[in-house]
PDB file of C-alpha atoms in Angstrom:
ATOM      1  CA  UNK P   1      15.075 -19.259 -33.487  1.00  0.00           C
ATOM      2  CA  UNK P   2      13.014 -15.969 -33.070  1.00  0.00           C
ATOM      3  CA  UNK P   3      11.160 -15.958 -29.827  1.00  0.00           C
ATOM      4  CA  UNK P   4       7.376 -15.284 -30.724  1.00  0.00           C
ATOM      5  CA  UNK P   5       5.577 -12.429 -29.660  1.00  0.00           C
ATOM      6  CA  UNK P   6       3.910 -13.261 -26.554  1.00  0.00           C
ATOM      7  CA  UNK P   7       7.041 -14.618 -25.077  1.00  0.00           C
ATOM      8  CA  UNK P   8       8.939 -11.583 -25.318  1.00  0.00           C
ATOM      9  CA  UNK P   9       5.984  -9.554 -24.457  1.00  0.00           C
ATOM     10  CA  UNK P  10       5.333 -11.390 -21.098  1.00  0.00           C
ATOM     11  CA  UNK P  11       8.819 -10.935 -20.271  1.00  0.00           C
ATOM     12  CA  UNK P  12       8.846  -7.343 -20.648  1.00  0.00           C
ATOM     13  CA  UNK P  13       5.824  -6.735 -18.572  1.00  0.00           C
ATOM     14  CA  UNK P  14       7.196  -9.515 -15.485  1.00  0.00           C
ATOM     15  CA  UNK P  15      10.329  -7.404 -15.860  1.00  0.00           C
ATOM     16  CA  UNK P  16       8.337  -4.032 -15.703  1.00  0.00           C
ATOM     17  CA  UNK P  17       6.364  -5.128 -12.898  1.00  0.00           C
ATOM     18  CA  UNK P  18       8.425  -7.199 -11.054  1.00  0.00           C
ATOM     19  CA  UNK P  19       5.284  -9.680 -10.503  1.00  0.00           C
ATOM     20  CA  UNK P  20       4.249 -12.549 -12.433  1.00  0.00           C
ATOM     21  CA  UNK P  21       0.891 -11.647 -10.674  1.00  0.00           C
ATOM     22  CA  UNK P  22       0.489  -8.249 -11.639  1.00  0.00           C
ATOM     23  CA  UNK P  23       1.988  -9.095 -15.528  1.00  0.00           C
ATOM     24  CA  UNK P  24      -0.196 -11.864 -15.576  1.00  0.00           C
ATOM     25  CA  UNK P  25      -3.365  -9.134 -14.455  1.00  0.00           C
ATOM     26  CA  UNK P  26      -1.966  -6.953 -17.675  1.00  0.00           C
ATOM     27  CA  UNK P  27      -2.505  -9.420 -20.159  1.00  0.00           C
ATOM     28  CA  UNK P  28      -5.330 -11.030 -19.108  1.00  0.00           C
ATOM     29  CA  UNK P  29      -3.827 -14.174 -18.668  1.00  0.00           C
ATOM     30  CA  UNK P  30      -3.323 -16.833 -15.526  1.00  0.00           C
ATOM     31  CA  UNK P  31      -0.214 -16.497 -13.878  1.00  0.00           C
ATOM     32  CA  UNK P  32       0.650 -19.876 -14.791  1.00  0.00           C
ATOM     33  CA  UNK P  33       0.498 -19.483 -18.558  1.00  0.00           C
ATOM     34  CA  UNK P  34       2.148 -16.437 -18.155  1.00  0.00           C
ATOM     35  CA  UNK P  35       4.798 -18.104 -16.381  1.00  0.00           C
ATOM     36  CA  UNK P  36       5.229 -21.232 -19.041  1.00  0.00           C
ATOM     37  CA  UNK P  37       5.674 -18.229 -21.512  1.00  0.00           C
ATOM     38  CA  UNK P  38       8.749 -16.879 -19.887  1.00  0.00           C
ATOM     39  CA  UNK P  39       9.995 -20.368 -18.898  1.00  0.00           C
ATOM     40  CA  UNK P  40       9.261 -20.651 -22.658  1.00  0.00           C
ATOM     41  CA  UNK P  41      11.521 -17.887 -23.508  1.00  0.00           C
ATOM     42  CA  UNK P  42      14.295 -18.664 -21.441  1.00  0.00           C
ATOM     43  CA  UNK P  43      14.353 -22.212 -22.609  1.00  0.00           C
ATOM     44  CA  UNK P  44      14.716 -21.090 -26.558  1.00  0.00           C
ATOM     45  CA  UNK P  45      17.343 -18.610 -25.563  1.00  0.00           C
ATOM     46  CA  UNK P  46      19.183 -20.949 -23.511  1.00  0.00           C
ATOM     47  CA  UNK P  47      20.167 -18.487 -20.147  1.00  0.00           C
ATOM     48  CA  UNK P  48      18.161 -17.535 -17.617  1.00  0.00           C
ATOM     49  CA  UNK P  49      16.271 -14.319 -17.705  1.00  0.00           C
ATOM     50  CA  UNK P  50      14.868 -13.953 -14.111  1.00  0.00           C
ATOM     51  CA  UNK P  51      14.843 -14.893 -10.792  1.00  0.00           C
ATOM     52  CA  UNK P  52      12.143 -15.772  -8.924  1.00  0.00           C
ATOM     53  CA  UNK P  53      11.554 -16.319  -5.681  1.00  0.00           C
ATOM     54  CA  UNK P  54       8.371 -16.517  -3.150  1.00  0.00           C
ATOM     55  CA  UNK P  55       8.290 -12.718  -2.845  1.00  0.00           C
ATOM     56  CA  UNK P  56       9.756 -11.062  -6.045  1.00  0.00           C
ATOM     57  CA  UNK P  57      11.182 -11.026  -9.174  1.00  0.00           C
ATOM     58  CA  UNK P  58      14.532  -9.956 -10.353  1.00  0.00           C
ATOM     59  CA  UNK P  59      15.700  -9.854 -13.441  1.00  0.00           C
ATOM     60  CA  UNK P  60      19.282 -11.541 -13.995  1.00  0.00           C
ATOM     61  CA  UNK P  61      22.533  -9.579 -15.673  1.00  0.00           C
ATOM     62  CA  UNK P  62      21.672 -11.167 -18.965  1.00  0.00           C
ATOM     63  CA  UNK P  63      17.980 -10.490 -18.186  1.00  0.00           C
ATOM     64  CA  UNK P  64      18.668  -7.025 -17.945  1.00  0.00           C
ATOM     65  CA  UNK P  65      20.521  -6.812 -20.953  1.00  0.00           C
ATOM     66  CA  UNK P  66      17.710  -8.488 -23.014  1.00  0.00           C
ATOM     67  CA  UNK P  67      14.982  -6.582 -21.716  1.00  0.00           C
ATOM     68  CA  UNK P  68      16.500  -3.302 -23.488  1.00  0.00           C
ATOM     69  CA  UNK P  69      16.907  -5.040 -26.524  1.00  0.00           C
ATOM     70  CA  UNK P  70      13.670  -6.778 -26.888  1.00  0.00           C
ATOM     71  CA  UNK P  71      11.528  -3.722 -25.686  1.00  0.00           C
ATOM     72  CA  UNK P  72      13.367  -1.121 -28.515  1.00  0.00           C
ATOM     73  CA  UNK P  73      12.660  -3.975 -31.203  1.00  0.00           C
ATOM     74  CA  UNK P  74       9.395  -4.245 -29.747  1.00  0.00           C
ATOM     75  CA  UNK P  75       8.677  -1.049 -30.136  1.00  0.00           C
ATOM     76  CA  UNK P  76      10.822  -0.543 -33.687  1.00  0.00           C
ATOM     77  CA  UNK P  77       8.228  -3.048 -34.851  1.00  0.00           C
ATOM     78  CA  UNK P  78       4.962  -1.167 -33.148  1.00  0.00           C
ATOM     79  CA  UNK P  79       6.290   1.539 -35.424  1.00  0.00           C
ATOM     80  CA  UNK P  80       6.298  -0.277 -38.336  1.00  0.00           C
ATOM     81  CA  UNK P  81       3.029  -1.103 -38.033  1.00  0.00           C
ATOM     82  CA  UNK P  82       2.084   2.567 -36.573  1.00  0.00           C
ATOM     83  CA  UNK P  83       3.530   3.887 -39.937  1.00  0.00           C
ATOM     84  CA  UNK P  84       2.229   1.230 -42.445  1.00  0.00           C
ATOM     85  CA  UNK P  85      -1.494   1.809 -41.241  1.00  0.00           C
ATOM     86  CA  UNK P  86      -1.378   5.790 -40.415  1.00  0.00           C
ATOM     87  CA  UNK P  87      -2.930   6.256 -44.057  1.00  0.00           C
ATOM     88  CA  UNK P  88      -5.090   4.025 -43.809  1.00  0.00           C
ATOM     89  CA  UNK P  89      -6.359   2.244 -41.193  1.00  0.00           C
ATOM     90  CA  UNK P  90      -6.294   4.114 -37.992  1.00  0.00           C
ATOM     91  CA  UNK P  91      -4.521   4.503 -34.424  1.00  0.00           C
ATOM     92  CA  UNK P  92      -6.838   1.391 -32.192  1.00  0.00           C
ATOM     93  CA  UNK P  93      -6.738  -0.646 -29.272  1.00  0.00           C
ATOM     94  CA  UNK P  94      -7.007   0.553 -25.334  1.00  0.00           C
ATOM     95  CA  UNK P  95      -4.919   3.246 -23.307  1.00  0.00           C
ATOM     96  CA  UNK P  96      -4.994   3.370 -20.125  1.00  0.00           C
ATOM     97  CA  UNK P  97      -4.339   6.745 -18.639  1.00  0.00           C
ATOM     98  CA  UNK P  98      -4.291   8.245 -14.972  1.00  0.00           C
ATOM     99  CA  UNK P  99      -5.189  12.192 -14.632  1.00  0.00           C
ATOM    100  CA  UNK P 100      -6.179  14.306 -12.026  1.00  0.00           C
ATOM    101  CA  UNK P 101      -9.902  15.103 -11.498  1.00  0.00           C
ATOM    102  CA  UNK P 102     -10.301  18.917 -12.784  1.00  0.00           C
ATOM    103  CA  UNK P 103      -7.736  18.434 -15.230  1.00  0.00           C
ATOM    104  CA  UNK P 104      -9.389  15.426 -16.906  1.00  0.00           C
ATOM    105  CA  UNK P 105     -13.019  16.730 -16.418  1.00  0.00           C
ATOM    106  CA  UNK P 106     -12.288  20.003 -18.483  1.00  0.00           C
ATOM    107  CA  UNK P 107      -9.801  19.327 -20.734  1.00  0.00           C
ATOM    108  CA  UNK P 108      -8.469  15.681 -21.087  1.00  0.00           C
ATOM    109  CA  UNK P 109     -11.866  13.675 -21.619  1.00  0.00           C
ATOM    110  CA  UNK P 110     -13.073  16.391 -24.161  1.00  0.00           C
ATOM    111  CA  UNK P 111      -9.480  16.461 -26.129  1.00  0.00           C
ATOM    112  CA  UNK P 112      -9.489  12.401 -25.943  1.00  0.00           C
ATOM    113  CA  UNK P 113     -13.438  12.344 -27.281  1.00  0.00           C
ATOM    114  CA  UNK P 114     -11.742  14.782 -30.559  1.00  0.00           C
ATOM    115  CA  UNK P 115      -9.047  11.445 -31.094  1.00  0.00           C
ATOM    116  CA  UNK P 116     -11.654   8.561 -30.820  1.00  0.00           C
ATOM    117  CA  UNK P 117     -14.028  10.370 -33.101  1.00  0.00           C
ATOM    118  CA  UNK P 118     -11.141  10.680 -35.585  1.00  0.00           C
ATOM    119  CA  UNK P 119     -10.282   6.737 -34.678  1.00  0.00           C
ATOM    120  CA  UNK P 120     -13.370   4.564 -33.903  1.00  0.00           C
ATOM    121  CA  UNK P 121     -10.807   1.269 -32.870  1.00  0.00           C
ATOM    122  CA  UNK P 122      -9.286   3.140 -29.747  1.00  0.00           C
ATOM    123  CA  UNK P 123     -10.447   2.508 -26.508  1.00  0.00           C
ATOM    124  CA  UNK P 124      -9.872   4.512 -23.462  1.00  0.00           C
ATOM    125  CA  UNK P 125     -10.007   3.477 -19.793  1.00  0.00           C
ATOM    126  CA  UNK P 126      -9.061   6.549 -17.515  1.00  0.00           C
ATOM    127  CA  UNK P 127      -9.016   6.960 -14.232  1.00  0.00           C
ATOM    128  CA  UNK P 128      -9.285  10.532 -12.044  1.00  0.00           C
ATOM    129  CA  UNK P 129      -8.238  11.052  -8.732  1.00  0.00           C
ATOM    130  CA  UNK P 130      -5.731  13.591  -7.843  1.00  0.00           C
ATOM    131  CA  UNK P 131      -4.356  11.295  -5.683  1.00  0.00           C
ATOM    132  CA  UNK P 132      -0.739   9.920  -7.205  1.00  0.00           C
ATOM    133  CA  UNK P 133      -1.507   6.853  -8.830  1.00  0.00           C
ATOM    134  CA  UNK P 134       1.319   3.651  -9.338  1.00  0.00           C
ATOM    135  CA  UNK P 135       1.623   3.477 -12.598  1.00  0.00           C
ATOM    136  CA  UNK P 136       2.858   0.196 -13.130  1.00  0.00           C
ATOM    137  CA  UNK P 137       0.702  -1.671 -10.513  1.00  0.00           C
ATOM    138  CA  UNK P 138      -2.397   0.074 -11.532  1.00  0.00           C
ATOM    139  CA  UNK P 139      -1.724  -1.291 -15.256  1.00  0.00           C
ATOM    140  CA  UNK P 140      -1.889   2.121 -16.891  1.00  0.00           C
ATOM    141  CA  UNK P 141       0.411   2.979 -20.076  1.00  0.00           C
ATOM    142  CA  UNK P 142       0.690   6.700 -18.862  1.00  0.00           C
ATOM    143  CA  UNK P 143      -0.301   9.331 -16.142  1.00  0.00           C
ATOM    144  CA  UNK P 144      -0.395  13.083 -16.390  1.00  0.00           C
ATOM    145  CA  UNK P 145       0.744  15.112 -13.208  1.00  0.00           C
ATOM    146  CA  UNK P 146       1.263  18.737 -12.533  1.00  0.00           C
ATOM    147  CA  UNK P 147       3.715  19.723 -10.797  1.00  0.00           C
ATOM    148  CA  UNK P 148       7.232  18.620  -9.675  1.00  0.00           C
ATOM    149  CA  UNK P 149       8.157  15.194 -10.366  1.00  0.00           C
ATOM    150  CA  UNK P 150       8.804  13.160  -7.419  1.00  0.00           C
ATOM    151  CA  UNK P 151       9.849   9.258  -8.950  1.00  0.00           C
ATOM    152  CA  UNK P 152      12.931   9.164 -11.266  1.00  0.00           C
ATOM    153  CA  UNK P 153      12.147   5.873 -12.784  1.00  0.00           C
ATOM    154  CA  UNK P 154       9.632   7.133 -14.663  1.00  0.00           C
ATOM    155  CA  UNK P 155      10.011   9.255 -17.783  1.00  0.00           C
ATOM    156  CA  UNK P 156       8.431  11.868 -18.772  1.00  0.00           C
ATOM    157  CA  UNK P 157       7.117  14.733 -21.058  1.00  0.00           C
ATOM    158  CA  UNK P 158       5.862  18.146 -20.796  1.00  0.00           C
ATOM    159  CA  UNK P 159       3.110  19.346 -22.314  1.00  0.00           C
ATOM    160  CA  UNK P 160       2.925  22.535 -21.214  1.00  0.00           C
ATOM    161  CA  UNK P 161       2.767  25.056 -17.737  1.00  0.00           C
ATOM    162  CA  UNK P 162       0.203  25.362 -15.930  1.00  0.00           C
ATOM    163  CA  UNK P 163      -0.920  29.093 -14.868  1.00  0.00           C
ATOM    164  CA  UNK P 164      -2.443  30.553 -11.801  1.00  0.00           C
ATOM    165  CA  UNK P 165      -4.526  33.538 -11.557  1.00  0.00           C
ATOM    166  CA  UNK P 166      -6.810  35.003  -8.759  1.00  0.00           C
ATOM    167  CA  UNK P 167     -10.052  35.424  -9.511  1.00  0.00           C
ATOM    168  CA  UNK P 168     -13.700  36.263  -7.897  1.00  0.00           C
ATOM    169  CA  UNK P 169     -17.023  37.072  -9.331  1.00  0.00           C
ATOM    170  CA  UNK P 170     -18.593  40.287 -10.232  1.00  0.00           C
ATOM    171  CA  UNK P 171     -20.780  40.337  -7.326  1.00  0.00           C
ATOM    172  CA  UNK P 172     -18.040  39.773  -4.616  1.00  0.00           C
ATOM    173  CA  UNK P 173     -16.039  42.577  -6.638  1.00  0.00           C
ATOM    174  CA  UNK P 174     -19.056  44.979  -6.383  1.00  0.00           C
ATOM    175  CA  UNK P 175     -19.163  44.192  -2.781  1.00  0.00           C
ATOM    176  CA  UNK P 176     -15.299  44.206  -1.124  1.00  0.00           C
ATOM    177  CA  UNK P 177     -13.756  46.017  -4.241  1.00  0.00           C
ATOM    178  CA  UNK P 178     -10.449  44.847  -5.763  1.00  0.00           C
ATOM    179  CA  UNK P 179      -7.513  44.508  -4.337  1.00  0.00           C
ATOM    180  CA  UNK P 180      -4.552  45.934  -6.005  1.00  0.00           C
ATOM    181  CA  UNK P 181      -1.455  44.638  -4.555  1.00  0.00           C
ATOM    182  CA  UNK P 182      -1.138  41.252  -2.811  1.00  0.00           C
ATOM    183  CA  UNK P 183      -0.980  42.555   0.501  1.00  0.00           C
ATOM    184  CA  UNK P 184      -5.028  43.665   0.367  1.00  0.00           C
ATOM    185  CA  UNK P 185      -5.889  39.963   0.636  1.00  0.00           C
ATOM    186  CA  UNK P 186      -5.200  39.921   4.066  1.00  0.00           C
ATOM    187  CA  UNK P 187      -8.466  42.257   4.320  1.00  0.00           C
ATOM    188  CA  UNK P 188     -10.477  39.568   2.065  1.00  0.00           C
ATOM    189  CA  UNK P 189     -12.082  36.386   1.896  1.00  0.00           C
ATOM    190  CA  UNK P 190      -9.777  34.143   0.379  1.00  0.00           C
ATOM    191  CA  UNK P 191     -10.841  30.588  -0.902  1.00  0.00           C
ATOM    192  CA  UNK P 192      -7.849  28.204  -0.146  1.00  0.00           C
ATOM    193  CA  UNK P 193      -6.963  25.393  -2.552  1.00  0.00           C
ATOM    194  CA  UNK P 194      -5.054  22.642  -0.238  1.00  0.00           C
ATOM    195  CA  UNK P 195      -3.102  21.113  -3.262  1.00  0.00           C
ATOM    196  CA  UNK P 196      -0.861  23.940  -4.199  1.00  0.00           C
ATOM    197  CA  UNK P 197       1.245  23.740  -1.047  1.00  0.00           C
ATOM    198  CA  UNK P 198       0.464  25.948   1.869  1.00  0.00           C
ATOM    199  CA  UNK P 199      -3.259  27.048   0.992  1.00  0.00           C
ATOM    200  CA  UNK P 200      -3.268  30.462   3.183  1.00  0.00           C
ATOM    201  CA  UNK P 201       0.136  31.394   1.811  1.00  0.00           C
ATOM    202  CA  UNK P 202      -0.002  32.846  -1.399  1.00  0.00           C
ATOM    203  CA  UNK P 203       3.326  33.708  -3.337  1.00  0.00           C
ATOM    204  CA  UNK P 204       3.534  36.337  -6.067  1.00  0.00           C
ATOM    205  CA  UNK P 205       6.567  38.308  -8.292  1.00  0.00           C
ATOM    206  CA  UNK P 206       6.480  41.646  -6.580  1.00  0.00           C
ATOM    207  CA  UNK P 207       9.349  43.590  -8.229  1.00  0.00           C
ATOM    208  CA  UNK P 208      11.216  40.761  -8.990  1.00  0.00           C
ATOM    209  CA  UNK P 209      11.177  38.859  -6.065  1.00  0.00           C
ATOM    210  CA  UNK P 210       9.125  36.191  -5.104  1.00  0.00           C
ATOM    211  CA  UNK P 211       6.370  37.391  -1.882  1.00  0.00           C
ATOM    212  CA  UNK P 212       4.098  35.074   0.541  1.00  0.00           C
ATOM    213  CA  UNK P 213       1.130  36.904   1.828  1.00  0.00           C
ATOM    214  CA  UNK P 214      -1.318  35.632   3.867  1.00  0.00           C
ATOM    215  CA  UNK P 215      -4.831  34.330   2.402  1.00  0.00           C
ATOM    216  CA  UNK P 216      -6.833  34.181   5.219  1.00  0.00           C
ATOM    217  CA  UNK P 217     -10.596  32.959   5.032  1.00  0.00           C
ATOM    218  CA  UNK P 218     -13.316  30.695   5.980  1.00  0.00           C
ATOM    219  CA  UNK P 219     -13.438  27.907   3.433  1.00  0.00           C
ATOM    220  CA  UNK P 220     -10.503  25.570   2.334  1.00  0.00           C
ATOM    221  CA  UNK P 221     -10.762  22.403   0.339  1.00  0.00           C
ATOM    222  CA  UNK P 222      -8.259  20.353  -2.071  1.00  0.00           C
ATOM    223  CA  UNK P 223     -11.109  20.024  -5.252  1.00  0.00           C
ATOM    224  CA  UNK P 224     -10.436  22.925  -7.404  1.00  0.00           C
ATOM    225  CA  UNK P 225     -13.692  22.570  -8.656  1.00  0.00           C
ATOM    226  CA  UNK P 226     -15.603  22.830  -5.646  1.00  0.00           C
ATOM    227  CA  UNK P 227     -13.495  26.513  -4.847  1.00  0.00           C
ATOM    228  CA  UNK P 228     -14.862  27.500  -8.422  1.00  0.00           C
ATOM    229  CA  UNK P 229     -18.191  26.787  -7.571  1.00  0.00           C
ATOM    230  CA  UNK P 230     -17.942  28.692  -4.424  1.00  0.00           C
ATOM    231  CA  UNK P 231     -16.241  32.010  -6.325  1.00  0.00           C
ATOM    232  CA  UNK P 232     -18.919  32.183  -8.454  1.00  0.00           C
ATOM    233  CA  UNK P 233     -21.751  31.955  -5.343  1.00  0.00           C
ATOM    234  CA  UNK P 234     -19.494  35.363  -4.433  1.00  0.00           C
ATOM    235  CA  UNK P 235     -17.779  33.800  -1.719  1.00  0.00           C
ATOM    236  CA  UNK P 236     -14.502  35.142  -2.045  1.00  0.00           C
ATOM    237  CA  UNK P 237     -11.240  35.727  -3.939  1.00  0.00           C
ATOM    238  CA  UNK P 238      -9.174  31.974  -5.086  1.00  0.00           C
ATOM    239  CA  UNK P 239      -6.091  31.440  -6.536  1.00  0.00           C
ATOM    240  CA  UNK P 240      -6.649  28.154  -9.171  1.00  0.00           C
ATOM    241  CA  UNK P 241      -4.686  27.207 -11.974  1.00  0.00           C
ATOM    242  CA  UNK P 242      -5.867  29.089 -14.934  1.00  0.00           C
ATOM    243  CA  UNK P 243      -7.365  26.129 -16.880  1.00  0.00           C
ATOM    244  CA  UNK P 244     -10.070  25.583 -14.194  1.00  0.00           C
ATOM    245  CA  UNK P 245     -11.491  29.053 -14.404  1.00  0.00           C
ATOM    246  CA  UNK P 246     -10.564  30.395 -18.211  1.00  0.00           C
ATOM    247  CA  UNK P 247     -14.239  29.655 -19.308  1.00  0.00           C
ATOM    248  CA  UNK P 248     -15.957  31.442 -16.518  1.00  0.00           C
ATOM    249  CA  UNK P 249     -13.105  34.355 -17.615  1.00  0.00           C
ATOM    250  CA  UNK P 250     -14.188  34.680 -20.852  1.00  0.00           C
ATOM    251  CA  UNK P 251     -17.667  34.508 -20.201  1.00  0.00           C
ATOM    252  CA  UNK P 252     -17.406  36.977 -17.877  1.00  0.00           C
ATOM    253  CA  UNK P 253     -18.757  35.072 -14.848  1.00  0.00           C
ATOM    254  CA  UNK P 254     -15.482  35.532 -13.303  1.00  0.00           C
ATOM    255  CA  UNK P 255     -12.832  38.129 -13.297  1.00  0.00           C
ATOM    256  CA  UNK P 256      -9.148  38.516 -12.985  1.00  0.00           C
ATOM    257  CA  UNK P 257      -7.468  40.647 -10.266  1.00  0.00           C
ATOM    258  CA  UNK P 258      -3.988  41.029  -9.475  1.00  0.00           C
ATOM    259  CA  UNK P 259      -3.079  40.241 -12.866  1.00  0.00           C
ATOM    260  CA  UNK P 260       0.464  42.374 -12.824  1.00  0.00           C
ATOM    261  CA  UNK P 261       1.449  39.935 -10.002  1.00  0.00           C
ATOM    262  CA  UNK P 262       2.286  36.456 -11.491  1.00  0.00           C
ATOM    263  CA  UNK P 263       1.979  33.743  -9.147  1.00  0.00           C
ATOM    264  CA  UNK P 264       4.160  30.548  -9.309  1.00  0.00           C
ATOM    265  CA  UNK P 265       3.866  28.183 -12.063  1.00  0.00           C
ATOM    266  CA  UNK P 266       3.813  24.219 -12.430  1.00  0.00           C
ATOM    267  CA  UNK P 267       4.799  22.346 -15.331  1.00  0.00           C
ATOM    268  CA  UNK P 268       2.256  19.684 -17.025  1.00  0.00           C
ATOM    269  CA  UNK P 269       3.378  16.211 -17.692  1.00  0.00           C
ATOM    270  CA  UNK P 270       2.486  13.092 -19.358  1.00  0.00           C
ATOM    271  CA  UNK P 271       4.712   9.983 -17.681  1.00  0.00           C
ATOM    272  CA  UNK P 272       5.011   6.167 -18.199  1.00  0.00           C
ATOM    273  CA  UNK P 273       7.281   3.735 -16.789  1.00  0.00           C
ATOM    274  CA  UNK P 274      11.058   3.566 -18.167  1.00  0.00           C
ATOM    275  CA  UNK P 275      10.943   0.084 -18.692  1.00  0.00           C
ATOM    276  CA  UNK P 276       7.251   0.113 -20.497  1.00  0.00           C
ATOM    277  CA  UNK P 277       7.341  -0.093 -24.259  1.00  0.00           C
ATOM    278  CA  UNK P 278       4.826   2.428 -24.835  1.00  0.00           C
ATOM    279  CA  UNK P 279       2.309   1.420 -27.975  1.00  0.00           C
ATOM    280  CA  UNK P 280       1.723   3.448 -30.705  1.00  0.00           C
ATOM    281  CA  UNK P 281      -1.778   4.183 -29.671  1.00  0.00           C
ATOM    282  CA  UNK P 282      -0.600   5.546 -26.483  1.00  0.00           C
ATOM    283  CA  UNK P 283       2.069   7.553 -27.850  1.00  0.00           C
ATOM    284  CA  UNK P 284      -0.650   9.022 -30.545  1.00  0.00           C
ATOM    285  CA  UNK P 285      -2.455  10.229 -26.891  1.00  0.00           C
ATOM    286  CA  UNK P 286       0.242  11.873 -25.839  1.00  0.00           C
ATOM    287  CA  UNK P 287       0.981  13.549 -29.143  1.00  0.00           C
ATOM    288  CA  UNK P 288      -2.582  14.849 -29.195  1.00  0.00           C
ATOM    289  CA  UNK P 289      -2.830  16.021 -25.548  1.00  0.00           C
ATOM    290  CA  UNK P 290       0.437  17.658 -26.053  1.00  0.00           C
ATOM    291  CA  UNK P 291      -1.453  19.715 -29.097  1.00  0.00           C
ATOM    292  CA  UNK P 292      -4.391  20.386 -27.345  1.00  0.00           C
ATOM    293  CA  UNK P 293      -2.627  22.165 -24.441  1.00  0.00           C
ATOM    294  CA  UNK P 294      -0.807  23.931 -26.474  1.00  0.00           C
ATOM    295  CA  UNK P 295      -3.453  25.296 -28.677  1.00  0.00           C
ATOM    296  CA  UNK P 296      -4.954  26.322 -25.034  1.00  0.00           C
ATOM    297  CA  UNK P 297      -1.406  28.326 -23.721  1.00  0.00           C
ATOM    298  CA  UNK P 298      -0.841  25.428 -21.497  1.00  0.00           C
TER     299      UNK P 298
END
């Protein structure tokens, strides 16, 4: 007999959480009709999906095996039903991302207010902290995280590279003039930005091969935004990624220096748990972010 629906989807989400707790805090439900679900489902099937004991969950051989199974026809069928209502009806339901701060201030929240214009039943509950969020006990479908990737269980996709690029405003330029090789900054006020690594060492191509100079200055912080506010007051020269500062570029209330000199890249990526069946609606997100940044040179 075909297991219904909110058996196998219980199952999937103990067995991607490894809680009956933390499933149970997913759906909505109590853990204890959560649990008569999967006892449900185990019962129908006839074998044993999962062990439990006072402090975890583990998912038996045959457990294992069925969770693949029943999260790709899971998600065969969210297809299905992706497909059969992209013409008409649209993408709906809630998505629950994880982004960090600048990055979903400037560029996520405006690209995600484009897709629930275009789709009035999705809902979005996001979250930004550039702190590294858990993914799977903070119930979200997907995170996006510059940089290098530091947990294989999850998988992921780029969406693009993120750029950096010194800049400073007019008046500071007026006032130290520009530097033109990476060696000046050491005579400069340099802003540092704590979350690229080692704030007062900045690295650059310099005829092929990669250079650390030293940034030295007065002010350091790990909130991009707050350095941007302080290079346009004129208080110095800061390296940021390139999507924090491109508007205050192209309005010219900041300007590039040292633009020969590329400094080190990180790539831009949108992860969710290997386990997770991800829904339609979130993989529409992702499709759409991916777009967005792309139309930006991201």
């Amino acid at each position: 007999m075909r297991p219904p629906l909110e058996e196998l989807e219980a199952f999937l989400l103990v067995a991607e959480t490894g809680s009956f707790t933390k499933a149970a805090q997913r759906l909505g439900l109590s853990k204890s009709v959560l649990s008569r679900r999967v006892g449900a489902l185990e019962r129908r099937l006839g074998v044993q999906l999962v062990h439990r004991t006072t402090h975890a969950v583990t998912l038996t051989e045959l457990g294992t095996g069925f969770q693949e199974r029943a999260r790709k026809a899971l998600e065969d069928l969210d297809d299905a039903v992706d497909a059969s209502s992209r013409g008409a009806a649209a993408v709906r339901g809630l998505v629950r991302i994880t982004a960090p701060t600048n990055l979903g201030v400037l560029h996520v929240l405006p690209a995600i207010a484009e897709l629930m214009a275009q789709h009035e039943g999705l809902e979005i509950d996001i979250e930004l902290s550039d702190r590294y969020a858990d993914i799977v006990g903070g119930g979200f479908d997907l995170a996006l995280r510059i940089g290098e990737l530091k947990d294989s269980t999850l998988v992921s996709r780029r969406l693009g590279t993120i750029h950096r690029a010194v800049v400073c405003s007019p008046d500071y330029l007026a006032r130290r003039g520009r530097p033109s090789m990476p060696s000046d900054l050491e005579a400069h006020e340099c802003l540092a930005y704590a979350n690229m690594g080692a704030a007062d060492q900045w690295r650059f191509l310099v005829d092929g091969e990669w250079k650390a100079v030293r940034a030295g200055g007065r002010l350091r912080t790990n909130d991009g935004g707050a350095l941007r506010a302080a290079a346009l007051a004129g208080r110095g020269l800061v390296g940021l990624p390139a999507f924090i500062t491109q508007g205050d570029v192209q309005a010219g209330r900041l300007v590039r220096v040292l633009e020969e000199f590329r400094m080190p890249e990180a790539g831009l990526f949108a992860l969710f748990h290997s386990s997770a069946r991800l829904p339609g609606r979130a993989r529409a997100v992702v499709e759409h972010l991916g777009a967005h940044f792309q139309r930006m040179g991201f």
